[in-house]
mmCIF file of C-alpha atoms in Angstrom:
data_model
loop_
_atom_site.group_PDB
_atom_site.id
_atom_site.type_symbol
_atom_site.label_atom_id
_atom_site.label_comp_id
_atom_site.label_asym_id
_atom_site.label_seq_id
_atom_site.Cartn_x
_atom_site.Cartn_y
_atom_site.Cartn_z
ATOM 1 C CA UNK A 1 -165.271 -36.837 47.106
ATOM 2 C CA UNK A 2 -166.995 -39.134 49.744
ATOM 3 C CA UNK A 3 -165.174 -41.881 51.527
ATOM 4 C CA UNK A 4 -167.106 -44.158 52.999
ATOM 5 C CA UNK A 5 -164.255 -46.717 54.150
ATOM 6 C CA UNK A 6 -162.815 -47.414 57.363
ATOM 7 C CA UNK A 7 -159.801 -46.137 58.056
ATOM 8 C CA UNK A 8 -157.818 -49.105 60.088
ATOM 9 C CA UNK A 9 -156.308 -47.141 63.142
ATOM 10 C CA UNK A 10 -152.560 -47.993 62.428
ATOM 11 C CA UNK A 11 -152.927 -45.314 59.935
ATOM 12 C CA UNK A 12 -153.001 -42.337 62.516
ATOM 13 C CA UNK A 13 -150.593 -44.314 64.657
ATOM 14 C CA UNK A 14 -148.224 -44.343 61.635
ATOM 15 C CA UNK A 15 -149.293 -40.777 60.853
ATOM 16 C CA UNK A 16 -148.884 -39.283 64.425
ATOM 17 C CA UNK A 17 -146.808 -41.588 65.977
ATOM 18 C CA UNK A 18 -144.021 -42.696 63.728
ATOM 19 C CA UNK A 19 -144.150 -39.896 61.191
ATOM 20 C CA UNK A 20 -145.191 -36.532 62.922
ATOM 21 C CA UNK A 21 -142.674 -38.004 65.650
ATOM 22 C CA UNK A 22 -139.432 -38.142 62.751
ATOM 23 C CA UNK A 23 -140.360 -34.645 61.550
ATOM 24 C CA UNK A 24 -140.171 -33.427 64.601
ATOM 25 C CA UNK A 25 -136.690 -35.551 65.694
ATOM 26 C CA UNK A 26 -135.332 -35.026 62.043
ATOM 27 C CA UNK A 27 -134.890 -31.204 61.401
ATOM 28 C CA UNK A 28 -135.264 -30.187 57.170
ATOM 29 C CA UNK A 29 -136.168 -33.776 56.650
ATOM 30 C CA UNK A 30 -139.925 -34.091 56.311
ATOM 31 C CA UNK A 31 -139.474 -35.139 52.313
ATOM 32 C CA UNK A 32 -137.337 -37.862 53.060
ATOM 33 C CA UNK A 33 -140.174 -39.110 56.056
ATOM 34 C CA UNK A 34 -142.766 -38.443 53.635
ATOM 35 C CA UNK A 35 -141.063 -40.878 51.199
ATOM 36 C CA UNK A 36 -140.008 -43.238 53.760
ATOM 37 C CA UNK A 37 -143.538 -43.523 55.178
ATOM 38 C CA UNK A 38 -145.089 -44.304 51.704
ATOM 39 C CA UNK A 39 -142.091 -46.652 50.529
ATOM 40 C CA UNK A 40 -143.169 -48.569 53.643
ATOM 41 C CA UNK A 41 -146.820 -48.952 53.178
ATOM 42 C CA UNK A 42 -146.039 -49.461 49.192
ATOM 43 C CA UNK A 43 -143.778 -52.085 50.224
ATOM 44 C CA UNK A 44 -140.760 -50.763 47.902
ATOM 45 C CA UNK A 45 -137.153 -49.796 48.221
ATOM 46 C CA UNK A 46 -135.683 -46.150 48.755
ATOM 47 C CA UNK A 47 -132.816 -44.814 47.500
ATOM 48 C CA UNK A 48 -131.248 -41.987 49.271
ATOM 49 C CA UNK A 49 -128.279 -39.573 47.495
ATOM 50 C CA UNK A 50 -126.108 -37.984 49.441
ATOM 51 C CA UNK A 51 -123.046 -37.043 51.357
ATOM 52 C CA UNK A 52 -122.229 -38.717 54.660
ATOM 53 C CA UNK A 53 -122.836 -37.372 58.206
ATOM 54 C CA UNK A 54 -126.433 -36.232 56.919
ATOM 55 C CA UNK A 55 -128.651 -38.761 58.859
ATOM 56 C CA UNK A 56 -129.573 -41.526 56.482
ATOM 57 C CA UNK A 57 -128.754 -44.802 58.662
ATOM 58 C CA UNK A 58 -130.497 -42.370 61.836
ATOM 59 C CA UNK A 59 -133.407 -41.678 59.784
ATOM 60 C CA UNK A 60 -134.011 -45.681 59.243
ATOM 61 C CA UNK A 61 -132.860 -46.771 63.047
ATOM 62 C CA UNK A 62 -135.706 -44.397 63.809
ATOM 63 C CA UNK A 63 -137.915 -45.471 62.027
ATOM 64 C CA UNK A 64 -137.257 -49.294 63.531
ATOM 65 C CA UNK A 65 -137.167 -48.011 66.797
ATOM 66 C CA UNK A 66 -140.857 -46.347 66.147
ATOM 67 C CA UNK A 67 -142.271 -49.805 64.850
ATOM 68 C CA UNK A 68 -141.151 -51.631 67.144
ATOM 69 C CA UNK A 69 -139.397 -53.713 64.521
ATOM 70 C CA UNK A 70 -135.936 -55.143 63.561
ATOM 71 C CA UNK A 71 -133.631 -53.212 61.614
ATOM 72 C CA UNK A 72 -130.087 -54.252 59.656
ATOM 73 C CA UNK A 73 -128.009 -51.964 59.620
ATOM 74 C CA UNK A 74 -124.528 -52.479 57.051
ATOM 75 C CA UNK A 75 -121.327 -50.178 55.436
ATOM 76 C CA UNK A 76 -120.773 -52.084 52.303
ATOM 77 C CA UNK A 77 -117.514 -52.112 51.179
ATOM 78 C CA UNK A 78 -115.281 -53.486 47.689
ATOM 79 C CA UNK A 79 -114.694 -56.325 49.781
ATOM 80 C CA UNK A 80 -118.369 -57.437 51.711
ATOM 81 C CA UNK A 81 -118.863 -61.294 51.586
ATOM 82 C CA UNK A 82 -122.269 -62.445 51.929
ATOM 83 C CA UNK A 83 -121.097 -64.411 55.521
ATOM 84 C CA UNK A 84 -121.060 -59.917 56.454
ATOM 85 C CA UNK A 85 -124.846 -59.694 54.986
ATOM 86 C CA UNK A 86 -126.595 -62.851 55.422
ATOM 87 C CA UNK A 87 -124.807 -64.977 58.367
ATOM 88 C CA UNK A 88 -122.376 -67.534 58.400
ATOM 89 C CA UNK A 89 -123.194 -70.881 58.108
ATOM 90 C CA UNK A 90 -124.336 -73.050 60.726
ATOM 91 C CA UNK A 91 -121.433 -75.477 61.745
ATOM 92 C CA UNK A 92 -123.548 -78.040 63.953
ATOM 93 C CA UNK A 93 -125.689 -78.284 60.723
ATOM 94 C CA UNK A 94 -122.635 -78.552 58.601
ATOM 95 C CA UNK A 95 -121.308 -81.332 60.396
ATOM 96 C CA UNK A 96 -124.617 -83.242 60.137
ATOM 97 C CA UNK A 97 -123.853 -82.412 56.104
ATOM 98 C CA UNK A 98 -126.617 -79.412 55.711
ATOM 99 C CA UNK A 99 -125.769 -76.179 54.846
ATOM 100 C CA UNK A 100 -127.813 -74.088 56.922
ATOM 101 C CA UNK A 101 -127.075 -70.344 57.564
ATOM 102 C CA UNK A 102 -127.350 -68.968 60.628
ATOM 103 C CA UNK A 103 -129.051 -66.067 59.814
ATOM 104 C CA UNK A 104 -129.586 -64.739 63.705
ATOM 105 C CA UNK A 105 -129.137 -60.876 63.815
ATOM 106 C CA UNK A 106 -128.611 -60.896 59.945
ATOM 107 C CA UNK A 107 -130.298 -59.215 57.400
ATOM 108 C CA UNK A 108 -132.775 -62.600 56.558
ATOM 109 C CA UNK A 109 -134.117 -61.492 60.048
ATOM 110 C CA UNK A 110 -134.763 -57.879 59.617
ATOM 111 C CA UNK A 111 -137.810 -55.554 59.279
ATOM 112 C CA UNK A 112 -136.015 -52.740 57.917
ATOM 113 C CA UNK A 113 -132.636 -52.896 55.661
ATOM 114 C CA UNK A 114 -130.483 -49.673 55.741
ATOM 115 C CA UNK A 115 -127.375 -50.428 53.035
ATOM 116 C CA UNK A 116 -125.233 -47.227 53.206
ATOM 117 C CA UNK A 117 -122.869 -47.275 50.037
ATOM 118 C CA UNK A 118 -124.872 -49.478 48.533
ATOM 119 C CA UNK A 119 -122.789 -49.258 45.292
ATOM 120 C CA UNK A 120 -119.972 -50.558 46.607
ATOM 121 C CA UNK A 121 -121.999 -54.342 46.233
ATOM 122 C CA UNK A 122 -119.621 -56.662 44.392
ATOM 123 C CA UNK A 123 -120.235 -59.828 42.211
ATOM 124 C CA UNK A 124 -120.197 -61.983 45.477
ATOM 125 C CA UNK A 125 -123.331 -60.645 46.684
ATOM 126 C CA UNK A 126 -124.833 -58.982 43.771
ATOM 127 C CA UNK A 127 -127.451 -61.760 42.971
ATOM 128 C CA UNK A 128 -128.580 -62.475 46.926
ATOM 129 C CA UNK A 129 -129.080 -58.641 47.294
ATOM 130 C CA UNK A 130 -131.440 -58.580 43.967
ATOM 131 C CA UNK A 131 -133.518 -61.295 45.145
ATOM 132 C CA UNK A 132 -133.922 -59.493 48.365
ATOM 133 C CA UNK A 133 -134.813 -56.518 46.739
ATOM 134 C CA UNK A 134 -136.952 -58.107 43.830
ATOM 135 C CA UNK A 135 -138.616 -60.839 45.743
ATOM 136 C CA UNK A 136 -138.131 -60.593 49.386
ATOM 137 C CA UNK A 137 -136.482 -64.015 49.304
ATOM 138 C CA UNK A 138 -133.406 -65.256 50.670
ATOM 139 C CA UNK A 139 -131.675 -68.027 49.036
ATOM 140 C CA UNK A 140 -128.198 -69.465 49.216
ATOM 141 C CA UNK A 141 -127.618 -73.060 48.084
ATOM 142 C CA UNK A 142 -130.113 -75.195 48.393
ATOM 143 C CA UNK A 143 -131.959 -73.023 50.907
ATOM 144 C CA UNK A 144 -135.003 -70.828 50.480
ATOM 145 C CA UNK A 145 -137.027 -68.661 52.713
ATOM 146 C CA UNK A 146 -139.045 -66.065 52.753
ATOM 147 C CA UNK A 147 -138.412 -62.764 54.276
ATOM 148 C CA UNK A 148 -139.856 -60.619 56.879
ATOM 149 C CA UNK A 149 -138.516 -57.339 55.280
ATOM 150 C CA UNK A 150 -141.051 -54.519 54.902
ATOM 151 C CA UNK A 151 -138.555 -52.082 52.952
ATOM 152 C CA UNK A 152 -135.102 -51.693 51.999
ATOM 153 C CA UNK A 153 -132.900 -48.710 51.912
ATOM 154 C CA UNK A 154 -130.055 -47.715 50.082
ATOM 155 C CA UNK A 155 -127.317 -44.810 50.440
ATOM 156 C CA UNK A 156 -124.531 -43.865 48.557
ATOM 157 C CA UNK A 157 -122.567 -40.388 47.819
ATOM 158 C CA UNK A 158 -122.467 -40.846 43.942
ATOM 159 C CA UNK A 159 -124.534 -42.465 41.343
ATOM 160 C CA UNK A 160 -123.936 -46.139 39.247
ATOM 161 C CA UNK A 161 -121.374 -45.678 36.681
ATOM 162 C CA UNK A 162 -121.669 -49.554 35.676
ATOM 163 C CA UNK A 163 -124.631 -51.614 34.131
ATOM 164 C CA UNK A 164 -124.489 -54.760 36.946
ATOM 165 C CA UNK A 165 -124.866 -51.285 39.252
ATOM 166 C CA UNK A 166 -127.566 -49.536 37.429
ATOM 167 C CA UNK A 167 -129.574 -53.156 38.072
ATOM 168 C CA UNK A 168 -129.200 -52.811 41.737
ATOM 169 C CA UNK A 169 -130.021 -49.245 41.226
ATOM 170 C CA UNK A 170 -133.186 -50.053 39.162
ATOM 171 C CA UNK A 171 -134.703 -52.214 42.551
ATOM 172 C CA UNK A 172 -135.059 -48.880 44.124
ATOM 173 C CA UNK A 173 -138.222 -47.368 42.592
ATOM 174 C CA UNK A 174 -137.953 -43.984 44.602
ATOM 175 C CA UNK A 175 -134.621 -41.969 45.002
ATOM 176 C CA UNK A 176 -134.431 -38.940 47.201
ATOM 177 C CA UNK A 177 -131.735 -36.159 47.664
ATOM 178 C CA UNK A 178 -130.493 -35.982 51.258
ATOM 179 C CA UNK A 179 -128.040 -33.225 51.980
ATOM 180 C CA UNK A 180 -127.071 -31.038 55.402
ATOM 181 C CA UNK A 181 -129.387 -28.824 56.059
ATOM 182 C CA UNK A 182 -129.742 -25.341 54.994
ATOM 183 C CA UNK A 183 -127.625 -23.065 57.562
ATOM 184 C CA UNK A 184 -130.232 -21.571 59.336
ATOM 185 C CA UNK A 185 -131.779 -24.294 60.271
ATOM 186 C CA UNK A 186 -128.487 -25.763 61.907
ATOM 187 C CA UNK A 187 -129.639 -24.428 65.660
ATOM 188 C CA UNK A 188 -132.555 -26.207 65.239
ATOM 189 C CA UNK A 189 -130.436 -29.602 64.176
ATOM 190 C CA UNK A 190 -127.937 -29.323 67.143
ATOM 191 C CA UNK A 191 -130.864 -29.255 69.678
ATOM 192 C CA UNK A 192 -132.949 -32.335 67.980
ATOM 193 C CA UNK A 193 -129.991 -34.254 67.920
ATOM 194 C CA UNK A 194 -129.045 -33.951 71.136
ATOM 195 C CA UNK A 195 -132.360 -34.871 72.466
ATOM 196 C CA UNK A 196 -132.211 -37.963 70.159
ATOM 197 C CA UNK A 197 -129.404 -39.100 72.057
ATOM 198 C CA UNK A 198 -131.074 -38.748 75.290
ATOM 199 C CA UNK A 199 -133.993 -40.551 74.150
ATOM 200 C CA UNK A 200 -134.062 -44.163 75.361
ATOM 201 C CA UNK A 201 -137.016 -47.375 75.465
ATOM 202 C CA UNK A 202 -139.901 -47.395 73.022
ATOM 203 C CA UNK A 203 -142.243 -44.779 72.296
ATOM 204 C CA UNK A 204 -145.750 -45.389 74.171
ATOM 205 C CA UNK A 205 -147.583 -46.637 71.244
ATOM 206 C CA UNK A 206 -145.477 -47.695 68.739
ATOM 207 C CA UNK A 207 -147.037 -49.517 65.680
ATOM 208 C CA UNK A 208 -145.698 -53.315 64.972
ATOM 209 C CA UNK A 209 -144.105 -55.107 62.070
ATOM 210 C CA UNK A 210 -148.115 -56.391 61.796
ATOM 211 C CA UNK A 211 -149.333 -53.279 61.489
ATOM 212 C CA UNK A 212 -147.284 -52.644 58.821
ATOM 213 C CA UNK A 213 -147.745 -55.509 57.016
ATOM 214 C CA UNK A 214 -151.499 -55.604 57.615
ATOM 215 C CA UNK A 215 -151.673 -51.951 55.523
ATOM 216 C CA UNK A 216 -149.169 -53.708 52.794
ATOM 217 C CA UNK A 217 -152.177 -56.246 52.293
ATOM 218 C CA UNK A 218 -154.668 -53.741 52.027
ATOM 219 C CA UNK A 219 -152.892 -51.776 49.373
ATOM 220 C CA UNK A 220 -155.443 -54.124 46.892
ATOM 221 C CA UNK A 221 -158.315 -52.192 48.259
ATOM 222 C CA UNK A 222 -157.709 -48.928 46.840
ATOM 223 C CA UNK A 223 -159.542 -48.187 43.833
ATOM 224 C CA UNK A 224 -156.972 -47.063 40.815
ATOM 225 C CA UNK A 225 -159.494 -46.960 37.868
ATOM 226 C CA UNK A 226 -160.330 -43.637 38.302
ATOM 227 C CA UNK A 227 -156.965 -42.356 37.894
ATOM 228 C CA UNK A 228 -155.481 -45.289 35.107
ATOM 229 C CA UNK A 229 -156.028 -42.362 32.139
ATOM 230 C CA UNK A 230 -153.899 -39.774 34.117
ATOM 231 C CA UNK A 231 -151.565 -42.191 34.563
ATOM 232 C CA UNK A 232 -150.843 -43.454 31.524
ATOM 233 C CA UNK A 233 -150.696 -40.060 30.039
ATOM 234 C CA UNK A 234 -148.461 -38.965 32.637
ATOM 235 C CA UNK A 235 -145.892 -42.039 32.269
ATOM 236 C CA UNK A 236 -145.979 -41.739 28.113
ATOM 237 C CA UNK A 237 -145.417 -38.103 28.421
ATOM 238 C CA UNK A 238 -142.029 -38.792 30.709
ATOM 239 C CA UNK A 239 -141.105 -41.618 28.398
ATOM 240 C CA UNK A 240 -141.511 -38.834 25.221
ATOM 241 C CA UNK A 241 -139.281 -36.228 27.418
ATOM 242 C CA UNK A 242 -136.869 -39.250 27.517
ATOM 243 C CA UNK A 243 -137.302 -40.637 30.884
ATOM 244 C CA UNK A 244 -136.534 -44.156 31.079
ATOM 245 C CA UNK A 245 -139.923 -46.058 32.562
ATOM 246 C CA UNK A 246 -139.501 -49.907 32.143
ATOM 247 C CA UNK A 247 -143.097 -51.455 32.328
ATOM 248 C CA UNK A 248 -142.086 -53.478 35.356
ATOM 249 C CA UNK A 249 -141.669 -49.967 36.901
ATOM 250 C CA UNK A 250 -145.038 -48.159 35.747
ATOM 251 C CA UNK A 251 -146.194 -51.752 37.562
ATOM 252 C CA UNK A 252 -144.817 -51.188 40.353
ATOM 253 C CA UNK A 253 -145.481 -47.303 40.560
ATOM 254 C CA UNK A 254 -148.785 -48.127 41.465
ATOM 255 C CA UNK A 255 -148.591 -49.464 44.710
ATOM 256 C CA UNK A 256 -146.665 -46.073 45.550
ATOM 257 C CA UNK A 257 -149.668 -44.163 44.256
ATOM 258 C CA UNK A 258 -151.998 -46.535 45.826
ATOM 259 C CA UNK A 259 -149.929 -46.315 49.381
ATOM 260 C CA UNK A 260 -150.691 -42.530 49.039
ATOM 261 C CA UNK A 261 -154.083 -42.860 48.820
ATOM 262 C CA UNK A 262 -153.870 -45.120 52.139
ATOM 263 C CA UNK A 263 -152.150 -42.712 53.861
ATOM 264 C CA UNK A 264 -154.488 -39.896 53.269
ATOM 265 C CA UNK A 265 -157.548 -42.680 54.615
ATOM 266 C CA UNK A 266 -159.052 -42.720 51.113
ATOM 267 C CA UNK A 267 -159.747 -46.276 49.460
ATOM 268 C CA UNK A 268 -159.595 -44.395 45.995
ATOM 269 C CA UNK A 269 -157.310 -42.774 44.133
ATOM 270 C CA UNK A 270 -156.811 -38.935 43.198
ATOM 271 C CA UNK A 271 -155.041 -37.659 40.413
ATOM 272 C CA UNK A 272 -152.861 -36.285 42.676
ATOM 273 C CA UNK A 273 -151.713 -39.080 43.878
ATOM 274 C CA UNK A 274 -149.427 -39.013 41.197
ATOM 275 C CA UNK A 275 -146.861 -36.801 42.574
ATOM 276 C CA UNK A 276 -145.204 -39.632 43.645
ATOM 277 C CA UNK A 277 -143.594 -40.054 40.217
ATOM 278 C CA UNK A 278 -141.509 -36.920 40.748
ATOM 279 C CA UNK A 279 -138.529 -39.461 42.451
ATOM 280 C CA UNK A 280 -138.122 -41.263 39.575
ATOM 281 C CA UNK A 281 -134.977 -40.335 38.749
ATOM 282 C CA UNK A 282 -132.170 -41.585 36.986
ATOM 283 C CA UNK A 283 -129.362 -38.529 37.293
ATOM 284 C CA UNK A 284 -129.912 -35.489 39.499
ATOM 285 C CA UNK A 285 -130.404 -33.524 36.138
ATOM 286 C CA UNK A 286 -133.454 -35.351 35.793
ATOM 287 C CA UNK A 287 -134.762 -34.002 38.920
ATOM 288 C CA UNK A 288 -136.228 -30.530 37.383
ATOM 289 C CA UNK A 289 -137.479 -31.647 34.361
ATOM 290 C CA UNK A 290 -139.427 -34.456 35.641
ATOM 291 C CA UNK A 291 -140.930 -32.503 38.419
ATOM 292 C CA UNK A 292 -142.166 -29.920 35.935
ATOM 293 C CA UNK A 293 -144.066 -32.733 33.918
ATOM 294 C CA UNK A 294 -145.766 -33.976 36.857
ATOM 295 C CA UNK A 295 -146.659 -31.027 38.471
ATOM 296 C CA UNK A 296 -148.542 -30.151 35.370
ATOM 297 C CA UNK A 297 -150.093 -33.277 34.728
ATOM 298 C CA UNK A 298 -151.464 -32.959 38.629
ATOM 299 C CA UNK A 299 -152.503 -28.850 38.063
ATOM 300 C CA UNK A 300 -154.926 -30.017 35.084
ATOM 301 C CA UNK A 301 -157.055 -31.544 37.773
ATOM 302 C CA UNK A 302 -158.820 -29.539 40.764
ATOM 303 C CA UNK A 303 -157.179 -29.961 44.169
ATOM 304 C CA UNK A 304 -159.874 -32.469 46.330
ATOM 305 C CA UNK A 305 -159.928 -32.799 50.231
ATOM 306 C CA UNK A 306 -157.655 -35.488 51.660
ATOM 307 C CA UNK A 307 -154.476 -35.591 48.822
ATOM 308 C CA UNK A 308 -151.186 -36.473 50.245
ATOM 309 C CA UNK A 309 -149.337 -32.691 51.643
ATOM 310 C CA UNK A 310 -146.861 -33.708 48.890
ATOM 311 C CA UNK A 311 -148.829 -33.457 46.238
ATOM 312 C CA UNK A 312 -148.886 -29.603 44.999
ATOM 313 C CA UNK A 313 -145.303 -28.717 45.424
ATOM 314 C CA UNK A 314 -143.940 -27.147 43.132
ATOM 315 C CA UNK A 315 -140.424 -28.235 41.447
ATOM 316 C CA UNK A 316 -140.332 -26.754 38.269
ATOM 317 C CA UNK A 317 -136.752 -24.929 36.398
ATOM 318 C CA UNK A 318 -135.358 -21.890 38.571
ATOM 319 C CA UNK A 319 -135.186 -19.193 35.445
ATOM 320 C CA UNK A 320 -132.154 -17.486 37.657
ATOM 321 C CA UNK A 321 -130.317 -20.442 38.111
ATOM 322 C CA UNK A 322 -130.537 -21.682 34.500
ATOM 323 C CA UNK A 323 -129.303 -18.080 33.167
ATOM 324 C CA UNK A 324 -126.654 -18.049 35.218
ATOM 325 C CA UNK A 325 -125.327 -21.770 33.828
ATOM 326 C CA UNK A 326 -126.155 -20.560 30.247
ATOM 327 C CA UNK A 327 -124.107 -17.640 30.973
ATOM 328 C CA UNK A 328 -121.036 -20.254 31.839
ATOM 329 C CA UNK A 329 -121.366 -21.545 28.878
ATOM 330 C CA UNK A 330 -121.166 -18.354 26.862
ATOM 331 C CA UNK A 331 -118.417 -17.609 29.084
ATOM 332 C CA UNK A 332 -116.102 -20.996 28.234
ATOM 333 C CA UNK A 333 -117.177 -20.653 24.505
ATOM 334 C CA UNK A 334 -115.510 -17.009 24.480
ATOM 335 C CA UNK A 335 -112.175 -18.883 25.707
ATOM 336 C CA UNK A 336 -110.276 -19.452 22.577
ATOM 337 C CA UNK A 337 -108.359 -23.140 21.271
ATOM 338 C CA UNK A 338 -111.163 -24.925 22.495
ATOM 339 C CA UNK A 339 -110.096 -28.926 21.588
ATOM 340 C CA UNK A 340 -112.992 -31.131 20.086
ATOM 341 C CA UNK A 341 -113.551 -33.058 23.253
ATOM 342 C CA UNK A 342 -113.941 -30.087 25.287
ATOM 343 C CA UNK A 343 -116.497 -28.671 22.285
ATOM 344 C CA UNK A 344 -118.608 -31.963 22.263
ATOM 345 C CA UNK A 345 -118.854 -32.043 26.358
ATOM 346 C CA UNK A 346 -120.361 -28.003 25.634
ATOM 347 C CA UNK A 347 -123.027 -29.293 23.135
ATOM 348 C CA UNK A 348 -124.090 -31.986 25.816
ATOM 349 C CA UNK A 349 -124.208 -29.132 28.662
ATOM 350 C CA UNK A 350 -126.376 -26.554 26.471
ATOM 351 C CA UNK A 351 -128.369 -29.622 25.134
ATOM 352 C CA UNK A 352 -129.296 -30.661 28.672
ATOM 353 C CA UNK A 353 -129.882 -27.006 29.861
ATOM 354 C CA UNK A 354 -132.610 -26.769 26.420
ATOM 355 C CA UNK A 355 -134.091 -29.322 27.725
ATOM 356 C CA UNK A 356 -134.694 -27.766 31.169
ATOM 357 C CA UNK A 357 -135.472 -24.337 29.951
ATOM 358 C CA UNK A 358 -138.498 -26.065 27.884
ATOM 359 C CA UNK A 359 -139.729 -26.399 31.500
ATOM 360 C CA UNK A 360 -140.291 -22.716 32.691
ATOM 361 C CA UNK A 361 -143.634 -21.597 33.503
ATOM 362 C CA UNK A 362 -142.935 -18.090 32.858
ATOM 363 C CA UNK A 363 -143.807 -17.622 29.242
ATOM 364 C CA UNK A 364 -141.746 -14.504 28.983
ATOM 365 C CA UNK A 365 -138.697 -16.659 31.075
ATOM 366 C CA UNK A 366 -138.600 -19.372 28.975
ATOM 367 C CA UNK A 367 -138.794 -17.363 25.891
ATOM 368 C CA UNK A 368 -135.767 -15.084 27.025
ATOM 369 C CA UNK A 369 -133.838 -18.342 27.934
ATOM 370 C CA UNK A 370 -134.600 -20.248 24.546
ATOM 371 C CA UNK A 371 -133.466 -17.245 22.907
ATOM 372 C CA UNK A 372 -130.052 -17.281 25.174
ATOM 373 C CA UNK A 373 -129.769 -21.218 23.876
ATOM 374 C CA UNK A 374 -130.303 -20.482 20.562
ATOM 375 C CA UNK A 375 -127.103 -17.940 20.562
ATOM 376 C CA UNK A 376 -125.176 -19.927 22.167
ATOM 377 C CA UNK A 377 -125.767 -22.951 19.692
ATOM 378 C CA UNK A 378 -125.236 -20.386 16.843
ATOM 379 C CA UNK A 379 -121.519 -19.428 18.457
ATOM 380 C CA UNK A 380 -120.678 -23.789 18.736
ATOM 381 C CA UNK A 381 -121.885 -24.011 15.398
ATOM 382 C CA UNK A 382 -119.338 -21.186 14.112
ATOM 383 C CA UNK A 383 -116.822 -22.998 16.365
#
């Protein structure tokens, strides 16, 4: 497909420079940096799962540091006020009778917002986080302003468990997995890190805040009516596997796919550009089956030059892995006196695995492990 275009040159600054440069510092982390990098052009919030000690808040002051912009940095905690977040307010303006906050060093101010358990966020700052996150507004009385922010990300080591959480949740249209690396790749860790800490100043050609917000303007530009069909057919086929996917998200999903396109220098869309949809996730045992559903919906359509590196990987049902978990299912239905709640909690565990096993590419694999569900549902039933 021909692109005739230009290609601003913050892209391979932000490519080379900011990007390359993290997957290089950040050993087993290119997927996050991918994610990060498109969240940022996109303009939209990340969420990252995952334990701590496993770079999250690095992975963001990194990022800040290779932008050359500001970032806020904050634990929450039960007990986070808003004066924590946002900046106490001003007491020279309070004495005049104005209630001013002075936001200096606060999160109003910042480029970049790292939140690490983010689902700790209570009542008291609940709303002023959402409008952050929905509007990039601050507001607190009687005062309004715009902010600066480019994207926000969250952490936490769990998942909401409460509906004024799952809103908060909601704001974060992409949600990535980050966990310790895989063993033999811990050498590799020990000596980036250390040369992280050695590092000091800014790199020689960072990109700015501007830059960044220059490409977040230009996300308009790129053509998306080439790809709308695909698209639709993609989100009504997650919505009939029982993905949730609000309008106001499928909205919103398009700048993602859009900030792919930018990234790879095209102006226009690729089916492809879809993978993006794969981190939609509500639960981690989402994870699988949505991945399968996009993957296919990207392999009915040839691979073209330029798509994002993301775009053909492959994240469909491990057949071993799902025989062995049918298999511990078998193995807890053999024990005898099972109670009714432990019975029902069964059904929901061999429902879910169905549902994944539906998702095999091997014809012959999935057949063998329908079969093994089918059994199993035969021995509840009896039960």
């Amino acid at each position: 497909m021909r692109d005739t275009a230009r290609q601003p040159s913050t892209l391979p600054r932000l490519q080379g420079h900011v990007l390359d440069a993290m997957k290089r510092t950040f050993v087993g982390k290119d997927e996050i940096i991918d994610l990060l990098g498109i969240c940022l052009v996109g303009g939209e919030n990340l969420f990252m799962l995952g334990p701590p000690g496993t770079a999250k808040s690095a992975l963001v002051q990194e990022l800040g540091r290779l932008i050359d912009g500001r970032t806020f940095d904050y634990l929450l905690t039960r007990f986070t006020e808003p004066n924590e977040l946002f900046g106490p307010f001003d007491i020279r303006r309070l004495r005049e009778g104005e209630l001013v906050t002075n936001t200096e060093g606060m999160l109003p101010e910042a480029h970049l917002i790292f939140l690490d358990e983010l689902l700790n966020a209570n009542s008291a700052i609940l709303n002023s986080l959402l409008l952050v996150l929905n509007e990039r507004i601050f507001r607190r009385g009687r005062e309004t302003r715009p902010l600066p922010t480019l994207m926000v990300v969250g952490a936490s080591n769990r998942l909401p468990d409460d509906e004024a959480l799952r809103a908060l949740f909601d704001r974060f249209l992409i949600r990535v997995h980050c966990d310790n690396v895989a063993p033999d790749l811990l050498a590799d860790v020990l000596s980036a890190g250390w040369a992280l800490e050695q590092r000091q100043g800014l790199p020689e050609m960072p990109i700015s805040a501007a830059d960044v917000q220059e490409l977040q303007r230009q996300l308009p530009e790129v053509e998306l009516t080439s790809v709308r069909d695909a698209y639709l057919s993609l989100v009504q086929h997650l919505r009939n596997a029982g993905i949730a996917i609000s309008d106001r998200r499928a909205v919103k999903l398009q700048r993602l796919m859009a900030a792919s396109a930018l990234l790879c220098g095209r102006r226009q869309a690729l089916p492809s550009d879809l993978w993006v949809l794969r981190y939609i996730w509500d639960s981690l045992e989402q994870q699988e089956v949505i991945g399968a559903i996009v993957d296919e919906a990207i392999s009915q359509h040839e691979k073209e030059p330029r798509e994002h590196p993301r775009a053909r990987s492959s994240q469909a049902p491990d057949p071993e892995e799902l025989s062995r978990e049918l298999d511990g299912v078998a193995r807890r239905l053999a024990a005898a006196d099972l109670t009714l709640a432990e019975q029902a909690v069964l059904k929901d565990r061999l429902r879910h695995l169905a549902g994944r096993c539906e998702w095999v590419r091997d014809e012959e694999q999935r057949a063998t492990l329908q079969h093994h569900v089918d059994d199993l549902w035969r021995e509840i039933v009896k039960n």
